[in-house]
Amino acid sequence: MKKEKKESEEQLMHGGQQEQEKNDLSLEEAFEQIEEVISHLETEEITLEQSFLEYNRGMKLLQHCNEKIDRVEKKVLQINEDGGLDEF
């Protein structure tokens, strides 16, 4: 139990470092990590606290993916001379 608590505390402390690493992830890498989170959540050995941490990690990864996709969509749309939007 103490080992699990220590691991959880270490995960929380490294949150800032993970946040920076998350920003550097490609969509493909983020999707791979989301799949890892899902696999970990599906195991029977995971504790409630670990489940919570993994869930939060997965949600942050999904948010990162949504932000990257939004940025790409904005780059794809370009305002034309008449004020309309053109895709290119």
mmCIF file of C-alpha atoms in Angstrom:
data_model
loop_
_atom_site.group_PDB
_atom_site.id
_atom_site.type_symbol
_atom_site.label_atom_id
_atom_site.label_comp_id
_atom_site.label_asym_id
_atom_site.label_seq_id
_atom_site.Cartn_x
_atom_site.Cartn_y
_atom_site.Cartn_z
ATOM 1 C CA MET A 1 0.000 0.000 0.000
ATOM 2 C CA LYS A 2 2.819 2.405 0.877
ATOM 3 C CA LYS A 3 4.547 1.567 -2.393
ATOM 4 C CA GLU A 4 1.395 2.421 -4.373
ATOM 5 C CA LYS A 5 1.000 5.702 -2.478
ATOM 6 C CA LYS A 6 4.622 6.615 -3.168
ATOM 7 C CA GLU A 7 4.178 5.808 -6.882
ATOM 8 C CA SER A 8 1.042 7.944 -7.010
ATOM 9 C CA GLU A 9 2.806 10.861 -5.319
ATOM 10 C CA GLU A 10 5.700 10.559 -7.772
ATOM 11 C CA GLN A 11 3.241 10.620 -10.673
ATOM 12 C CA LEU A 12 1.675 13.804 -9.308
ATOM 13 C CA MET A 13 5.087 15.440 -8.811
ATOM 14 C CA HIS A 14 6.090 14.660 -12.389
ATOM 15 C CA GLY A 15 2.872 16.171 -13.712
ATOM 16 C CA GLY A 16 4.625 19.361 -14.883
ATOM 17 C CA GLN A 17 7.246 17.374 -16.735
ATOM 18 C CA GLN A 18 4.551 15.180 -18.289
ATOM 19 C CA GLU A 19 2.637 18.304 -19.314
ATOM 20 C CA GLN A 20 5.635 19.565 -21.299
ATOM 21 C CA GLU A 21 6.185 16.139 -22.847
ATOM 22 C CA LYS A 22 2.492 16.004 -23.781
ATOM 23 C CA ASN A 23 2.815 19.276 -25.684
ATOM 24 C CA ASP A 24 5.610 17.750 -27.771
ATOM 25 C CA LEU A 25 3.565 14.649 -28.685
ATOM 26 C CA SER A 26 2.343 14.030 -32.191
ATOM 27 C CA LEU A 27 -1.249 12.903 -32.630
ATOM 28 C CA GLU A 28 -0.090 9.369 -33.334
ATOM 29 C CA GLU A 29 1.993 9.258 -30.151
ATOM 30 C CA ALA A 30 -0.878 10.671 -28.106
ATOM 31 C CA PHE A 31 -3.280 8.069 -29.520
ATOM 32 C CA GLU A 32 -0.801 5.313 -28.620
ATOM 33 C CA GLN A 33 -0.600 6.615 -25.057
ATOM 34 C CA ILE A 34 -4.397 6.776 -24.848
ATOM 35 C CA GLU A 35 -4.516 3.110 -25.849
ATOM 36 C CA GLU A 36 -1.994 2.333 -23.100
ATOM 37 C CA VAL A 37 -4.172 4.167 -20.576
ATOM 38 C CA ILE A 38 -7.219 2.177 -21.680
ATOM 39 C CA SER A 39 -5.301 -1.112 -21.410
ATOM 40 C CA HIS A 40 -4.085 -0.196 -17.950
ATOM 41 C CA LEU A 41 -7.589 0.767 -16.831
ATOM 42 C CA GLU A 42 -8.908 -2.589 -18.056
ATOM 43 C CA THR A 43 -6.525 -4.602 -15.869
ATOM 44 C CA GLU A 44 -7.904 -6.084 -12.695
ATOM 45 C CA GLU A 45 -4.797 -5.259 -10.663
ATOM 46 C CA ILE A 46 -5.248 -1.479 -10.812
ATOM 47 C CA THR A 47 -6.217 0.352 -7.635
ATOM 48 C CA LEU A 48 -8.910 2.993 -7.436
ATOM 49 C CA GLU A 49 -6.299 5.725 -6.972
ATOM 50 C CA GLN A 50 -4.285 4.487 -9.955
ATOM 51 C CA SER A 51 -7.499 4.350 -11.987
ATOM 52 C CA PHE A 52 -8.188 7.975 -11.150
ATOM 53 C CA LEU A 53 -4.666 9.027 -12.163
ATOM 54 C CA GLU A 54 -4.845 7.066 -15.409
ATOM 55 C CA TYR A 55 -8.285 8.489 -16.202
ATOM 56 C CA ASN A 56 -6.965 12.031 -15.697
ATOM 57 C CA ARG A 57 -3.944 11.265 -17.855
ATOM 58 C CA GLY A 58 -6.206 9.951 -20.595
ATOM 59 C CA MET A 59 -8.462 12.999 -20.446
ATOM 60 C CA LYS A 60 -5.456 15.329 -20.739
ATOM 61 C CA LEU A 61 -4.213 13.359 -23.723
ATOM 62 C CA LEU A 62 -7.639 13.610 -25.366
ATOM 63 C CA GLN A 63 -7.688 17.345 -24.740
ATOM 64 C CA HIS A 64 -4.233 17.604 -26.324
ATOM 65 C CA CYS A 65 -5.484 15.703 -29.385
ATOM 66 C CA ASN A 66 -8.532 17.948 -29.713
ATOM 67 C CA GLU A 67 -6.367 21.075 -29.499
ATOM 68 C CA LYS A 68 -3.956 19.770 -32.154
ATOM 69 C CA ILE A 69 -6.833 18.846 -34.471
ATOM 70 C CA ASP A 70 -8.431 22.281 -33.969
ATOM 71 C CA ARG A 71 -5.142 23.989 -34.884
ATOM 72 C CA VAL A 72 -4.844 21.914 -38.036
ATOM 73 C CA GLU A 73 -8.448 22.670 -39.036
ATOM 74 C CA LYS A 74 -7.828 26.396 -38.606
ATOM 75 C CA LYS A 75 -4.778 26.175 -40.831
ATOM 76 C CA VAL A 76 -6.795 24.357 -43.499
ATOM 77 C CA LEU A 77 -9.420 27.109 -43.655
ATOM 78 C CA GLN A 78 -8.381 30.345 -45.272
ATOM 79 C CA ILE A 79 -10.422 33.526 -45.608
ATOM 80 C CA ASN A 80 -10.967 34.484 -49.247
ATOM 81 C CA GLU A 81 -11.247 37.987 -50.675
ATOM 82 C CA ASP A 82 -15.031 38.109 -50.204
ATOM 83 C CA GLY A 83 -14.810 37.226 -46.531
ATOM 84 C CA GLY A 84 -15.807 33.585 -47.072
ATOM 85 C CA LEU A 85 -13.805 30.585 -46.070
ATOM 86 C CA ASP A 86 -11.951 28.431 -48.552
ATOM 87 C CA GLU A 87 -10.407 25.064 -47.861
ATOM 88 C CA PHE A 88 -7.058 24.304 -49.390
#
